[in-house]
XYZ file of C-alpha atoms in Angstrom:
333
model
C -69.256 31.819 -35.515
C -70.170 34.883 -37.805
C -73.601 34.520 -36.730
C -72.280 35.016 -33.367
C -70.117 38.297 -33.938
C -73.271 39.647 -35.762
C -75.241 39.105 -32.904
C -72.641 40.276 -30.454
C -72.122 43.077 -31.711
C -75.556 43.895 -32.012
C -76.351 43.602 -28.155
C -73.146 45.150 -27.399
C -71.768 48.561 -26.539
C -68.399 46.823 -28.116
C -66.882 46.392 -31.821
C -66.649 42.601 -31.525
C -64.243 41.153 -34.468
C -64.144 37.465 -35.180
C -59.836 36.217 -35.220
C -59.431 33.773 -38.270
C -57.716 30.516 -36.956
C -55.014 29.867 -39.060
C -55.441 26.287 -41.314
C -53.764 23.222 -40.301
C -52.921 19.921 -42.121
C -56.143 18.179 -43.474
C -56.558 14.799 -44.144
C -56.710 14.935 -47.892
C -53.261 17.274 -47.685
C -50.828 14.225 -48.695
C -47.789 16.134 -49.612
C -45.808 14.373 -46.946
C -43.120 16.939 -48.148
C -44.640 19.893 -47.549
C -44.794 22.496 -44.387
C -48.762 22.690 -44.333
C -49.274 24.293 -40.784
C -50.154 27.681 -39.110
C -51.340 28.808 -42.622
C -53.123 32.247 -43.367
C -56.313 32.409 -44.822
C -55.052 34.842 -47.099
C -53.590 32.260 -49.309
C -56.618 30.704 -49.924
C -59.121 33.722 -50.033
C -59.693 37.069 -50.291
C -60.198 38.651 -46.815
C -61.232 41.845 -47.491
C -63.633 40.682 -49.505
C -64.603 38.315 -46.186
C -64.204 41.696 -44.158
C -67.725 42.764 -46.223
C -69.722 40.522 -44.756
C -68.023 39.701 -41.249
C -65.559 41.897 -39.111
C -62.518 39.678 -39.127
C -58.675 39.601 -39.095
C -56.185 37.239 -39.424
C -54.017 35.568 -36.434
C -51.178 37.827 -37.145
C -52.685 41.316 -37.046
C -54.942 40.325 -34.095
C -51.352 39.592 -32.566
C -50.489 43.079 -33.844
C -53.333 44.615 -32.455
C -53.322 42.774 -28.845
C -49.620 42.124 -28.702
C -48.147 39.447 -25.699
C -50.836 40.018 -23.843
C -52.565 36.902 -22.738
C -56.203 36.266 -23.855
C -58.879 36.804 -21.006
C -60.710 33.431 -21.195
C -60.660 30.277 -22.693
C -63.912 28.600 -22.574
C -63.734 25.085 -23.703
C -68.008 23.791 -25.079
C -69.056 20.337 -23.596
C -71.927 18.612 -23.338
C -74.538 18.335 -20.555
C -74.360 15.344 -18.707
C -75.674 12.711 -21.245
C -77.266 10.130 -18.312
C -79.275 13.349 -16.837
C -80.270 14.111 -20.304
C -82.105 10.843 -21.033
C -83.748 10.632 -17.836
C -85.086 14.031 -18.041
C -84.720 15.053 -21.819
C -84.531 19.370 -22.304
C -83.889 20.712 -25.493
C -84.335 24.012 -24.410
C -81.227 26.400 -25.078
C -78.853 26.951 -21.890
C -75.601 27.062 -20.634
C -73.723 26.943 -17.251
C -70.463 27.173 -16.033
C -69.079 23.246 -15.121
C -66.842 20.555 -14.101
C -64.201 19.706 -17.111
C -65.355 16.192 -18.330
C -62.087 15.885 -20.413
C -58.939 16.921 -21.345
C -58.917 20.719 -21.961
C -56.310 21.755 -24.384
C -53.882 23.766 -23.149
C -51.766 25.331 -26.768
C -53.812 25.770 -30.032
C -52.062 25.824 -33.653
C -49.004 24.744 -31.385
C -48.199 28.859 -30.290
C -46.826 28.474 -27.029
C -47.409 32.659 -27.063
C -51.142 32.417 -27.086
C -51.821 32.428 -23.443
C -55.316 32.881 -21.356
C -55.825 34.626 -17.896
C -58.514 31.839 -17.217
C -59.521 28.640 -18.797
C -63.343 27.594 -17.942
C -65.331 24.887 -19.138
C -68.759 25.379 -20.066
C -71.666 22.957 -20.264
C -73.593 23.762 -23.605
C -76.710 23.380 -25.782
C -78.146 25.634 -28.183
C -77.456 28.209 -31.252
C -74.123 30.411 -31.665
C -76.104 33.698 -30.767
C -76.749 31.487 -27.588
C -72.670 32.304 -27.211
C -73.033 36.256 -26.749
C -74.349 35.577 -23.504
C -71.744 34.093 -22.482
C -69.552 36.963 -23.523
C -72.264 39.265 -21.976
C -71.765 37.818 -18.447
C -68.636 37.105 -18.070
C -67.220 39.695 -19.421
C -64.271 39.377 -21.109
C -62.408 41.233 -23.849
C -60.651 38.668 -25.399
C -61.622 34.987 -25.620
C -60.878 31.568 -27.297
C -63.884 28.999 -27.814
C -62.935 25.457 -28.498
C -65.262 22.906 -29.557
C -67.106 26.066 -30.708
C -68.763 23.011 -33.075
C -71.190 22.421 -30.413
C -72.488 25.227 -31.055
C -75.420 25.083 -33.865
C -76.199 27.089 -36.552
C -79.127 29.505 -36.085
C -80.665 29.476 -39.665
C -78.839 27.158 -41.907
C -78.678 28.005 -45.467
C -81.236 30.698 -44.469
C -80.297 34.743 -45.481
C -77.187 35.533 -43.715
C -75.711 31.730 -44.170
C -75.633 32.988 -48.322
C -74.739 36.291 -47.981
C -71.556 35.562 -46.143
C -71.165 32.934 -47.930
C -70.750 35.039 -51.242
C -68.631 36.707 -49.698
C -66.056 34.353 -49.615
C -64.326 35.009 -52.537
C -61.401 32.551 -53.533
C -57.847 34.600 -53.656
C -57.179 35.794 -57.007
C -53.995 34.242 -57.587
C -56.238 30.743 -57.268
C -58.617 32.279 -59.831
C -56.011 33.119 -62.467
C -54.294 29.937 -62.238
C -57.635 28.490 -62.956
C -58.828 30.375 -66.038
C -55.278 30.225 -67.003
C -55.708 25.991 -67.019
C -59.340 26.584 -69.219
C -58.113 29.421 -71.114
C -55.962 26.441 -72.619
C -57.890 23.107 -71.991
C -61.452 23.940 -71.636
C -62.473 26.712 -74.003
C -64.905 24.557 -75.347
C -68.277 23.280 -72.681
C -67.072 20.837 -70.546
C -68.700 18.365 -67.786
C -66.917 18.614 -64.217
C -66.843 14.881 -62.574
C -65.847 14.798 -58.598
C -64.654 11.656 -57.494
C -64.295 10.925 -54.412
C -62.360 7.521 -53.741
C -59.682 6.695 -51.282
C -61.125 6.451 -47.396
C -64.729 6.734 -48.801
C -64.316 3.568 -50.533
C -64.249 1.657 -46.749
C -66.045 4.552 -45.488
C -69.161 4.680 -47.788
C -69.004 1.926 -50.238
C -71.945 1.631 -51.023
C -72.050 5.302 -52.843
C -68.636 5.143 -54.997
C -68.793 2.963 -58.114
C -66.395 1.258 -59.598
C -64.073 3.380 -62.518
C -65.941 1.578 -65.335
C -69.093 2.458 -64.174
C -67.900 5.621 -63.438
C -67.112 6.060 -66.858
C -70.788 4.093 -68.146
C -72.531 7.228 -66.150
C -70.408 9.948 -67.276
C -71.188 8.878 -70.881
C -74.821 8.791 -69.936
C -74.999 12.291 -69.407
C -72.800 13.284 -71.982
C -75.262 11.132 -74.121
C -77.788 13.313 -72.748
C -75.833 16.523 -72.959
C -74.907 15.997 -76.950
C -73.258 18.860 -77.241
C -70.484 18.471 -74.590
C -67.111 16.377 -75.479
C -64.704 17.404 -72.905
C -64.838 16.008 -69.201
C -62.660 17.444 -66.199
C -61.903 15.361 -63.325
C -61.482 16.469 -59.703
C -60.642 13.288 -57.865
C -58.313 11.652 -55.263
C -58.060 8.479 -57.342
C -54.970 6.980 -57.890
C -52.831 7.870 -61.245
C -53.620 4.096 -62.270
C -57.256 4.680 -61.638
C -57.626 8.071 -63.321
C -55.744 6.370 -66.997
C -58.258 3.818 -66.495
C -61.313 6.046 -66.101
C -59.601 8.344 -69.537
C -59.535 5.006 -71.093
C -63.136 4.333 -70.797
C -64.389 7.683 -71.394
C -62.463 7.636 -74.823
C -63.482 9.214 -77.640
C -63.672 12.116 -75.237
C -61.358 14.310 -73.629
C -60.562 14.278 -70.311
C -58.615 16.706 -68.674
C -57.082 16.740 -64.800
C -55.534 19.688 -63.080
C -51.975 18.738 -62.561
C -50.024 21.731 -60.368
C -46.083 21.850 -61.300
C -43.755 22.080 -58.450
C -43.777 25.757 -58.098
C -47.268 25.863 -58.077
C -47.615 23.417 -55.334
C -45.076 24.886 -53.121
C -46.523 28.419 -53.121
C -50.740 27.123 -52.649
C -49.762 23.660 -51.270
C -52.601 21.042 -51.253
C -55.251 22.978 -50.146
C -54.564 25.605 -52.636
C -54.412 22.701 -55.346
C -57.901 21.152 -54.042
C -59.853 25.324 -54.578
C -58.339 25.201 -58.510
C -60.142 22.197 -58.740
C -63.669 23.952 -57.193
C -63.167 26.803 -59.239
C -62.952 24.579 -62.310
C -66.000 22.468 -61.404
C -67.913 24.730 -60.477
C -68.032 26.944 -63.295
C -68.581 23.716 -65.719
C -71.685 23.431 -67.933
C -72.090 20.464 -65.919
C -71.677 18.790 -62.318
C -71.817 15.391 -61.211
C -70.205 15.214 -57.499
C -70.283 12.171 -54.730
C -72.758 11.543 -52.577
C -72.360 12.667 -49.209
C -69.017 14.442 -50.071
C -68.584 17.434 -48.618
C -66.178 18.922 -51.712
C -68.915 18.302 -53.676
C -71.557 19.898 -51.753
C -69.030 23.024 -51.617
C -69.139 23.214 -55.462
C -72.803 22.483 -55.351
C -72.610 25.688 -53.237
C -70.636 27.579 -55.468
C -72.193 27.330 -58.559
C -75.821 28.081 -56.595
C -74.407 31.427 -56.005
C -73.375 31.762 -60.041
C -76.570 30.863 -61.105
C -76.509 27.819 -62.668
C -79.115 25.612 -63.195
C -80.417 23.336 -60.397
C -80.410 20.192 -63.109
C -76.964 21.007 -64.016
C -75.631 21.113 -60.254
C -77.652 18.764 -57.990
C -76.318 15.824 -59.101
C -74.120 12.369 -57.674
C -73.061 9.579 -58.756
C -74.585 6.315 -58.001
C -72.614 3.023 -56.606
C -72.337 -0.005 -58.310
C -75.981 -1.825 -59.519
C -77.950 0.642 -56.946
C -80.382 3.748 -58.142
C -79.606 6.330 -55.646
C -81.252 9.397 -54.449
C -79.635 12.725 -55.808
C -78.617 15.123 -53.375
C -80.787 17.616 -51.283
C -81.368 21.376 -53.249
C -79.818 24.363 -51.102
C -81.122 26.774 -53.325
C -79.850 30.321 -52.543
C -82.255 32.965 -50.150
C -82.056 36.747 -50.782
């Protein structure tokens, strides 16, 4: 969607700003306990350093800003129709106003004061800068996409995709909680392990390997490494699992990120989850899982510090299988 503003605002006579939708319960959020809705992005990351890169604002001051008023449109994204597709395939970029093929949702982030003047569905295919034409004909001044997914990016990992992502800085009470946790346990070089376990052990099985040899391929690169003695874990493994996996891995040390109760009420889950990114990704070295998307993130992240490629690009493999390590998104501009 930044891609989108950019362009907007670039073939318009308006100062388009992009609304930040507030963050709502994830999956791997398990604090049953905890309030984890309508959530500012502010608690997770530093806007203004966002507001570089992107003209944004958060749900509340664009509520400031635009008051009760309703929003002019809601456009809901939907596919062409799929059997006119096959029979007469066009992968050219286009939209047009349609027919609703499903149920269009009539609240977001359950705000029963975020209101539209009209709600159109729109059949689409194509890039987000395909979006601003959208904007450009019909016209309005304030607007809601959903399924904005559809929607595809217009140069992944190209220039812009790294420049805003540097921009998005982690908030700094996140940071200081992290460099507090290796100012104590991790002064010395460490290696940063992601495991990923829970629904991908169902859900790819065939890519997370069993805690011991978890532990056999850790040591392998530690082997390797020589110098390094001290592993952090970032995981969603069980307690029993990660005693097991410190077991194993002994003589070494092995450290885990464990927030106290005031620390988890204030950042909540998702606040938890960034100390662990931080951590890993400023670690002398990274093993992640494959095809998890936390990993790739920290993958990210330590592309932008400038670490090594050999030090970053790396997965574990499942159980008797060689894998193939994961794809290179090295950093441009």
């Amino acid at each position: 969607m930044a891609s989108f503003i950019h362009h907007l605002n670039k073939v318009s006579n308006y100062h388009w700003i992009l609304v930040l939708p507030p963050w709502h319960r994830l999956y791997h959020w398990r604090s049953s306990n905890l309030v984890q809705d309508r959530l500012p992005w502010s608690l997770f990351f530093n806007v203004d350093s966002i507001k570089k890169s992107t003209p944004v604002v958060e749900l509340h001051e664009f509520f400031q800003m635009n008051g009760l008023r309703p929003l002019d449109a809601q456009f809901t994204l939907q596919d062409f129709n799929v059997k006119s597709f096959e029979q007469y395939p066009d992968f050219s970029d286009k939209w047009e106003v349609d027919n609703c093929k499903g149920q269009v949702q009539k609240e977001f982030w359950n705000l029963n004061n975020l209101t539209f003047t009209k709600s159109l569905c729109i059949s689409f295919q194509g890039i987000s800068t395909l979006l601003a034409d959208i904007v450009q004909e019909l016209q309005p001044r304030t607007m809601i996409f959903d399924h904005a997914e559809l929607a595809l990016h217009n140069y992944y990992g190209g220039h812009e995709y790294w420049v805003i992502s540097k921009s998005m800085h982690f908030s700094n009470s996140l940071h200081e909680i992290a460099m507090e946790f290796k100012k104590i346990n991790l002064e010395q070089d460490y290696l940063c392990a992601h495991l990923r376990r829970r629904d991908f052990l169902y859900g790819h099985p065939s890519d997370v390997p069993s805690i011991k040899n978890t532990a056999r391929q850790i040591k392998e690169k530690l082997i390797l490494l020589n110098n390094i003695k001290t592993v952090y874990v970032a995981t969603d493994a069980s307690k029993t699992e990660v005693e097991e996996l410190k077991n194993y891995l002994k003589p070494y040390q092995v450290f885990k990120f464990e927030a106290d109760k005031k620390t988890l009420n204030t950042f909540l889950d998702g606040g938890i989850a960034i100390i662990d990114q931080i951590i890993c990704s400023q670690a002398n070295f990274f093993i992640g899982t494959s095809k998890s998307t936390f990993s790739f993130r920290i993958q990210e992240e330590r592309e932008i510090l400038g670490f090594p490629v050999e030090t970053t690009f790396n997965s574990f493999c499942g159980d008797d299988i060689e894998c193939t390590q994961p794809t290179k998104w090295r950093l441009v501009g």
